[in-house]
Amino acid sequence: MNFKAKLNSTYDRLYDLRERILGYPKLHEIFKRHNGFDLNLHDPWTYNEWVVHKILFDRDSLLIQTTDKFAVRDYVRQKLGTKEAEEILIPIYHVSKNARDFPEELWQKEYFMKANHGSGTNKLVMPGTDPHKTLQLAKAWLNSSYGQRRHEWAYRDIPRKIICEKVIRNEEGDIPMDIKFYCFYGKVKFILFFNGRFGKPSRAFTDPDLQLIHGVQSGIPDLEDIPSYSTHQRMIEIAEILSKPFVHARADFYSVGGKIYFGELTQYSGGGIEHFESYEINLALGLLWRPEYKDKSVWDCIQEASSKY
């Protein structure tokens, strides 16, 4: 880690300590601004409150490994075995710790450049992309923290790297649909299908049997059709294997031509500021975090939240 990165890491720790002593006033302010209600850290009920609770109080070292976009690959190998893991892990062309050692042939390839210690830090690099600007962006990522204003602890101590990853495209030549499995106590409870990341986005939430769940989030058009993949059941099985050590984790995949590709394991989905259509749905998904609801379906929780609210 270079001097600038060490400096902002020190600042992150001091900021976290100060806010903790004061009772996290800025976090409470951010939460209320995005959610419209006060954050209850002592007795969380909604999904977003539980995410923040995990951010602040869960210090399982596995969170660091599985949040690290590079180290998580070893976690996948440990859980699935090397043979199956290598079948679903997206090939990596290059890994850099300093953003100065990109080989010349890399500029002739198409790849996703990603920072392993952040979320949303990715860029599609195409042949002809300006190398200078690309490397400057990579250096900026390496010098920057992620998520520390909201105390997202698992990102803080990840050894920073830049990953250059092969681009997966579907049969039409497009970036494939994101398929996100929300797991609680090692079981998939609902799924997000998100299409058009680099075009016109659309999405749909379903239960594990692909029954549509209405009214989860607004602002992005609904998918016209719920996709049905031949790999669907195996993706559920893998998601449940990878998420089993955690009360809640989100496992992301792609499916192209009957083949599964692992995307990432997300520990702080939405960061506690995810927009939900209503308090009721936020509460329903929050019930899934509670151990007494671990055998309940998402529909059970929606029905109960509706009656409570």
PDB file of C-alpha atoms in Angstrom, residues 103-281:
ATOM      1  CA  PRO A 103       1.533  -5.566 -20.219  1.00  0.00           C
ATOM      2  CA  GLU A 104       1.415  -4.024 -23.686  1.00  0.00           C
ATOM      3  CA  GLU A 105      -0.737  -6.819 -25.132  1.00  0.00           C
ATOM      4  CA  LEU A 106      -3.484  -5.984 -22.618  1.00  0.00           C
ATOM      5  CA  TRP A 107      -4.379  -2.855 -24.608  1.00  0.00           C
ATOM      6  CA  GLN A 108      -5.348  -5.055 -27.551  1.00  0.00           C
ATOM      7  CA  LYS A 109      -7.942  -6.939 -25.480  1.00  0.00           C
ATOM      8  CA  GLU A 110     -11.447  -6.289 -24.234  1.00  0.00           C
ATOM      9  CA  TYR A 111     -11.706  -6.643 -20.458  1.00  0.00           C
ATOM     10  CA  PHE A 112     -13.308  -5.334 -17.303  1.00  0.00           C
ATOM     11  CA  MET A 113     -10.898  -3.421 -15.098  1.00  0.00           C
ATOM     12  CA  LYS A 114     -11.980  -3.674 -11.460  1.00  0.00           C
ATOM     13  CA  ALA A 115     -10.733  -2.583  -8.046  1.00  0.00           C
ATOM     14  CA  ASN A 116     -10.916  -5.551  -5.693  1.00  0.00           C
ATOM     15  CA  HIS A 117     -11.698  -3.402  -2.626  1.00  0.00           C
ATOM     16  CA  GLY A 118     -14.779  -1.537  -3.814  1.00  0.00           C
ATOM     17  CA  SER A 119     -18.230  -1.759  -5.331  1.00  0.00           C
ATOM     18  CA  GLY A 120     -19.039  -0.056  -8.626  1.00  0.00           C
ATOM     19  CA  THR A 121     -15.333   0.380  -9.343  1.00  0.00           C
ATOM     20  CA  ASN A 122     -15.285  -1.259 -12.751  1.00  0.00           C
ATOM     21  CA  LYS A 123     -14.651  -0.063 -16.274  1.00  0.00           C
ATOM     22  CA  LEU A 124     -15.140  -1.793 -19.622  1.00  0.00           C
ATOM     23  CA  VAL A 125     -11.820  -1.385 -21.462  1.00  0.00           C
ATOM     24  CA  MET A 126     -11.852  -1.874 -25.234  1.00  0.00           C
ATOM     25  CA  PRO A 127      -9.043  -1.934 -27.794  1.00  0.00           C
ATOM     26  CA  GLY A 128      -8.283   1.706 -28.547  1.00  0.00           C
ATOM     27  CA  THR A 129      -9.082   2.924 -25.025  1.00  0.00           C
ATOM     28  CA  ASP A 130      -6.659   5.629 -23.874  1.00  0.00           C
ATOM     29  CA  PRO A 131      -4.057   3.768 -21.745  1.00  0.00           C
ATOM     30  CA  HIS A 132      -3.027   6.902 -19.846  1.00  0.00           C
ATOM     31  CA  LYS A 133      -6.555   7.737 -18.710  1.00  0.00           C
ATOM     32  CA  THR A 134      -7.240   4.110 -17.854  1.00  0.00           C
ATOM     33  CA  LEU A 135      -4.114   3.823 -15.696  1.00  0.00           C
ATOM     34  CA  GLN A 136      -4.874   7.142 -14.009  1.00  0.00           C
ATOM     35  CA  LEU A 137      -8.303   5.793 -13.074  1.00  0.00           C
ATOM     36  CA  ALA A 138      -6.748   2.577 -11.751  1.00  0.00           C
ATOM     37  CA  LYS A 139      -4.298   4.587  -9.614  1.00  0.00           C
ATOM     38  CA  ALA A 140      -7.138   6.725  -8.266  1.00  0.00           C
ATOM     39  CA  TRP A 141      -9.006   3.557  -7.254  1.00  0.00           C
ATOM     40  CA  LEU A 142      -5.931   2.152  -5.497  1.00  0.00           C
ATOM     41  CA  ASN A 143      -5.505   5.402  -3.575  1.00  0.00           C
ATOM     42  CA  SER A 144      -9.157   5.609  -2.531  1.00  0.00           C
ATOM     43  CA  SER A 145     -11.125   3.950   0.236  1.00  0.00           C
ATOM     44  CA  TYR A 146     -14.561   2.538  -0.384  1.00  0.00           C
ATOM     45  CA  GLY A 147     -17.614   2.648   1.863  1.00  0.00           C
ATOM     46  CA  GLN A 148     -15.941   4.104   4.940  1.00  0.00           C
ATOM     47  CA  ARG A 149     -18.314   7.059   5.255  1.00  0.00           C
ATOM     48  CA  ARG A 150     -20.946   4.421   6.069  1.00  0.00           C
ATOM     49  CA  HIS A 151     -18.453   2.281   8.052  1.00  0.00           C
ATOM     50  CA  GLU A 152     -18.466  -0.681   5.622  1.00  0.00           C
ATOM     51  CA  TRP A 153     -15.729  -2.391   7.582  1.00  0.00           C
ATOM     52  CA  ALA A 154     -15.096  -5.409   5.342  1.00  0.00           C
ATOM     53  CA  TYR A 155     -13.723  -3.195   2.546  1.00  0.00           C
ATOM     54  CA  ARG A 156     -11.267  -1.278   4.728  1.00  0.00           C
ATOM     55  CA  ASP A 157      -8.408  -3.751   5.181  1.00  0.00           C
ATOM     56  CA  ILE A 158      -8.526  -5.519   1.822  1.00  0.00           C
ATOM     57  CA  PRO A 159      -5.042  -5.502   0.197  1.00  0.00           C
ATOM     58  CA  ARG A 160      -5.769  -3.323  -2.835  1.00  0.00           C
ATOM     59  CA  LYS A 161      -5.399  -4.672  -6.346  1.00  0.00           C
ATOM     60  CA  ILE A 162      -6.572  -3.943  -9.874  1.00  0.00           C
ATOM     61  CA  ILE A 163      -8.038  -6.937 -11.703  1.00  0.00           C
ATOM     62  CA  CYS A 164      -8.316  -7.190 -15.481  1.00  0.00           C
ATOM     63  CA  GLU A 165     -11.059  -9.738 -16.131  1.00  0.00           C
ATOM     64  CA  LYS A 166     -12.335 -11.334 -19.314  1.00  0.00           C
ATOM     65  CA  VAL A 167     -15.635  -9.916 -20.622  1.00  0.00           C
ATOM     66  CA  ILE A 168     -18.422 -12.504 -20.752  1.00  0.00           C
ATOM     67  CA  ARG A 169     -20.964 -11.942 -23.532  1.00  0.00           C
ATOM     68  CA  ASN A 170     -24.154 -13.805 -24.415  1.00  0.00           C
ATOM     69  CA  GLU A 171     -25.147 -15.325 -27.744  1.00  0.00           C
ATOM     70  CA  GLU A 172     -26.219 -11.893 -29.049  1.00  0.00           C
ATOM     71  CA  GLY A 173     -22.883 -10.359 -28.108  1.00  0.00           C
ATOM     72  CA  ASP A 174     -24.314  -8.392 -25.174  1.00  0.00           C
ATOM     73  CA  ILE A 175     -23.273  -8.283 -21.532  1.00  0.00           C
ATOM     74  CA  PRO A 176     -25.422 -11.009 -19.932  1.00  0.00           C
ATOM     75  CA  MET A 177     -28.128 -10.477 -17.347  1.00  0.00           C
ATOM     76  CA  ASP A 178     -27.097 -10.183 -13.698  1.00  0.00           C
ATOM     77  CA  ILE A 179     -28.760 -12.879 -11.580  1.00  0.00           C
ATOM     78  CA  LYS A 180     -28.568 -12.072  -7.867  1.00  0.00           C
ATOM     79  CA  PHE A 181     -29.557 -14.679  -5.274  1.00  0.00           C
ATOM     80  CA  TYR A 182     -30.473 -13.286  -1.844  1.00  0.00           C
ATOM     81  CA  CYS A 183     -29.655 -15.982   0.701  1.00  0.00           C
ATOM     82  CA  PHE A 184     -30.588 -16.166   4.377  1.00  0.00           C
ATOM     83  CA  TYR A 185     -29.240 -18.887   6.669  1.00  0.00           C
ATOM     84  CA  GLY A 186     -27.881 -20.692   3.616  1.00  0.00           C
ATOM     85  CA  LYS A 187     -31.156 -20.706   1.648  1.00  0.00           C
ATOM     86  CA  VAL A 188     -32.148 -18.655  -1.394  1.00  0.00           C
ATOM     87  CA  LYS A 189     -35.258 -16.648  -0.483  1.00  0.00           C
ATOM     88  CA  PHE A 190     -35.593 -14.345  -3.480  1.00  0.00           C
ATOM     89  CA  ILE A 191     -33.813 -13.461  -6.723  1.00  0.00           C
ATOM     90  CA  LEU A 192     -33.154 -10.271  -8.661  1.00  0.00           C
ATOM     91  CA  PHE A 193     -32.834 -10.450 -12.439  1.00  0.00           C
ATOM     92  CA  PHE A 194     -31.178  -7.255 -13.697  1.00  0.00           C
ATOM     93  CA  ASN A 195     -30.732  -6.641 -17.412  1.00  0.00           C
ATOM     94  CA  GLY A 196     -29.194  -3.828 -19.435  1.00  0.00           C
ATOM     95  CA  ARG A 197     -26.397  -2.689 -17.150  1.00  0.00           C
ATOM     96  CA  PHE A 198     -24.810  -0.839 -20.086  1.00  0.00           C
ATOM     97  CA  GLY A 199     -28.006   0.078 -21.919  1.00  0.00           C
ATOM     98  CA  LYS A 200     -31.640   0.381 -20.924  1.00  0.00           C
ATOM     99  CA  PRO A 201     -31.951  -1.318 -17.530  1.00  0.00           C
ATOM    100  CA  SER A 202     -34.886  -3.485 -16.491  1.00  0.00           C
ATOM    101  CA  ARG A 203     -35.371  -5.856 -13.593  1.00  0.00           C
ATOM    102  CA  ALA A 204     -37.605  -8.321 -11.830  1.00  0.00           C
ATOM    103  CA  PHE A 205     -37.712  -9.876  -8.369  1.00  0.00           C
ATOM    104  CA  THR A 206     -38.914 -13.462  -8.002  1.00  0.00           C
ATOM    105  CA  ASP A 207     -39.043 -16.214  -5.444  1.00  0.00           C
ATOM    106  CA  PRO A 208     -36.789 -19.280  -6.018  1.00  0.00           C
ATOM    107  CA  ASP A 209     -39.539 -20.821  -8.182  1.00  0.00           C
ATOM    108  CA  LEU A 210     -39.549 -17.749 -10.463  1.00  0.00           C
ATOM    109  CA  GLN A 211     -42.884 -16.424  -9.208  1.00  0.00           C
ATOM    110  CA  LEU A 212     -42.836 -12.648  -9.655  1.00  0.00           C
ATOM    111  CA  ILE A 213     -42.707 -10.479  -6.514  1.00  0.00           C
ATOM    112  CA  HIS A 214     -44.353  -7.128  -7.212  1.00  0.00           C
ATOM    113  CA  GLY A 215     -43.571  -3.791  -5.599  1.00  0.00           C
ATOM    114  CA  VAL A 216     -40.064  -4.401  -4.282  1.00  0.00           C
ATOM    115  CA  GLN A 217     -38.380  -1.418  -5.920  1.00  0.00           C
ATOM    116  CA  SER A 218     -39.419   1.339  -8.317  1.00  0.00           C
ATOM    117  CA  GLY A 219     -37.560   3.580 -10.735  1.00  0.00           C
ATOM    118  CA  ILE A 220     -36.454   0.916 -13.225  1.00  0.00           C
ATOM    119  CA  PRO A 221     -38.886  -0.736 -15.680  1.00  0.00           C
ATOM    120  CA  ASP A 222     -39.968  -4.337 -15.119  1.00  0.00           C
ATOM    121  CA  LEU A 223     -38.552  -7.127 -17.237  1.00  0.00           C
ATOM    122  CA  GLU A 224     -41.086  -8.171 -19.846  1.00  0.00           C
ATOM    123  CA  ASP A 225     -40.408 -11.875 -19.268  1.00  0.00           C
ATOM    124  CA  ILE A 226     -38.870 -13.757 -16.369  1.00  0.00           C
ATOM    125  CA  PRO A 227     -35.955 -15.720 -17.836  1.00  0.00           C
ATOM    126  CA  SER A 228     -35.751 -19.447 -17.299  1.00  0.00           C
ATOM    127  CA  TYR A 229     -32.241 -20.894 -17.418  1.00  0.00           C
ATOM    128  CA  SER A 230     -31.306 -24.573 -17.618  1.00  0.00           C
ATOM    129  CA  THR A 231     -28.707 -23.708 -14.983  1.00  0.00           C
ATOM    130  CA  HIS A 232     -31.255 -22.233 -12.557  1.00  0.00           C
ATOM    131  CA  GLN A 233     -31.278 -25.048 -10.001  1.00  0.00           C
ATOM    132  CA  ARG A 234     -27.509 -25.406  -9.985  1.00  0.00           C
ATOM    133  CA  MET A 235     -27.080 -21.655  -9.459  1.00  0.00           C
ATOM    134  CA  ILE A 236     -29.369 -21.930  -6.428  1.00  0.00           C
ATOM    135  CA  GLU A 237     -27.312 -24.846  -5.088  1.00  0.00           C
ATOM    136  CA  ILE A 238     -24.016 -22.967  -5.533  1.00  0.00           C
ATOM    137  CA  ALA A 239     -25.458 -19.778  -4.005  1.00  0.00           C
ATOM    138  CA  GLU A 240     -26.556 -21.755  -0.947  1.00  0.00           C
ATOM    139  CA  ILE A 241     -23.150 -23.418  -0.579  1.00  0.00           C
ATOM    140  CA  LEU A 242     -21.300 -20.096  -0.789  1.00  0.00           C
ATOM    141  CA  SER A 243     -23.689 -18.245   1.536  1.00  0.00           C
ATOM    142  CA  LYS A 244     -24.012 -20.957   4.184  1.00  0.00           C
ATOM    143  CA  PRO A 245     -21.566 -19.429   6.752  1.00  0.00           C
ATOM    144  CA  PHE A 246     -23.512 -16.152   6.827  1.00  0.00           C
ATOM    145  CA  VAL A 247     -26.886 -15.053   8.149  1.00  0.00           C
ATOM    146  CA  HIS A 248     -27.320 -13.155   4.884  1.00  0.00           C
ATOM    147  CA  ALA A 249     -25.253 -12.825   1.727  1.00  0.00           C
ATOM    148  CA  ARG A 250     -26.044 -12.196  -1.923  1.00  0.00           C
ATOM    149  CA  ALA A 251     -24.464 -14.436  -4.554  1.00  0.00           C
ATOM    150  CA  ASP A 252     -24.302 -13.045  -8.097  1.00  0.00           C
ATOM    151  CA  PHE A 253     -23.991 -15.090 -11.271  1.00  0.00           C
ATOM    152  CA  TYR A 254     -24.330 -14.990 -15.046  1.00  0.00           C
ATOM    153  CA  SER A 255     -25.626 -17.814 -17.196  1.00  0.00           C
ATOM    154  CA  VAL A 256     -24.595 -18.035 -20.854  1.00  0.00           C
ATOM    155  CA  GLY A 257     -25.147 -20.965 -23.187  1.00  0.00           C
ATOM    156  CA  GLY A 258     -25.842 -23.402 -20.368  1.00  0.00           C
ATOM    157  CA  LYS A 259     -22.710 -22.336 -18.483  1.00  0.00           C
ATOM    158  CA  ILE A 260     -22.594 -20.595 -15.091  1.00  0.00           C
ATOM    159  CA  TYR A 261     -20.185 -17.768 -14.302  1.00  0.00           C
ATOM    160  CA  PHE A 262     -19.586 -16.495 -10.768  1.00  0.00           C
ATOM    161  CA  GLY A 263     -19.845 -12.732 -10.367  1.00  0.00           C
ATOM    162  CA  GLU A 264     -19.333 -11.873  -6.694  1.00  0.00           C
ATOM    163  CA  LEU A 265     -20.489 -12.458  -3.137  1.00  0.00           C
ATOM    164  CA  THR A 266     -22.027  -9.320  -1.635  1.00  0.00           C
ATOM    165  CA  GLN A 267     -22.138  -8.912   2.132  1.00  0.00           C
ATOM    166  CA  TYR A 268     -23.660  -5.422   2.408  1.00  0.00           C
ATOM    167  CA  SER A 269     -26.292  -5.485  -0.316  1.00  0.00           C
ATOM    168  CA  GLY A 270     -27.573  -1.957  -0.852  1.00  0.00           C
ATOM    169  CA  GLY A 271     -25.383  -0.621   1.957  1.00  0.00           C
ATOM    170  CA  GLY A 272     -28.422   0.042   4.129  1.00  0.00           C
ATOM    171  CA  ILE A 273     -29.700   2.743   1.781  1.00  0.00           C
ATOM    172  CA  GLU A 274     -31.360   0.511  -0.834  1.00  0.00           C
ATOM    173  CA  HIS A 275     -34.591   2.085  -2.048  1.00  0.00           C
ATOM    174  CA  PHE A 276     -37.664  -0.055  -1.463  1.00  0.00           C
ATOM    175  CA  GLU A 277     -41.124   0.706  -2.775  1.00  0.00           C
ATOM    176  CA  SER A 278     -42.599   0.734   0.721  1.00  0.00           C
ATOM    177  CA  TYR A 279     -41.761   0.364   4.395  1.00  0.00           C
ATOM    178  CA  GLU A 280     -43.849  -2.801   4.279  1.00  0.00           C
ATOM    179  CA  ILE A 281     -41.546  -4.584   1.805  1.00  0.00           C
TER     180      ILE A 281
END
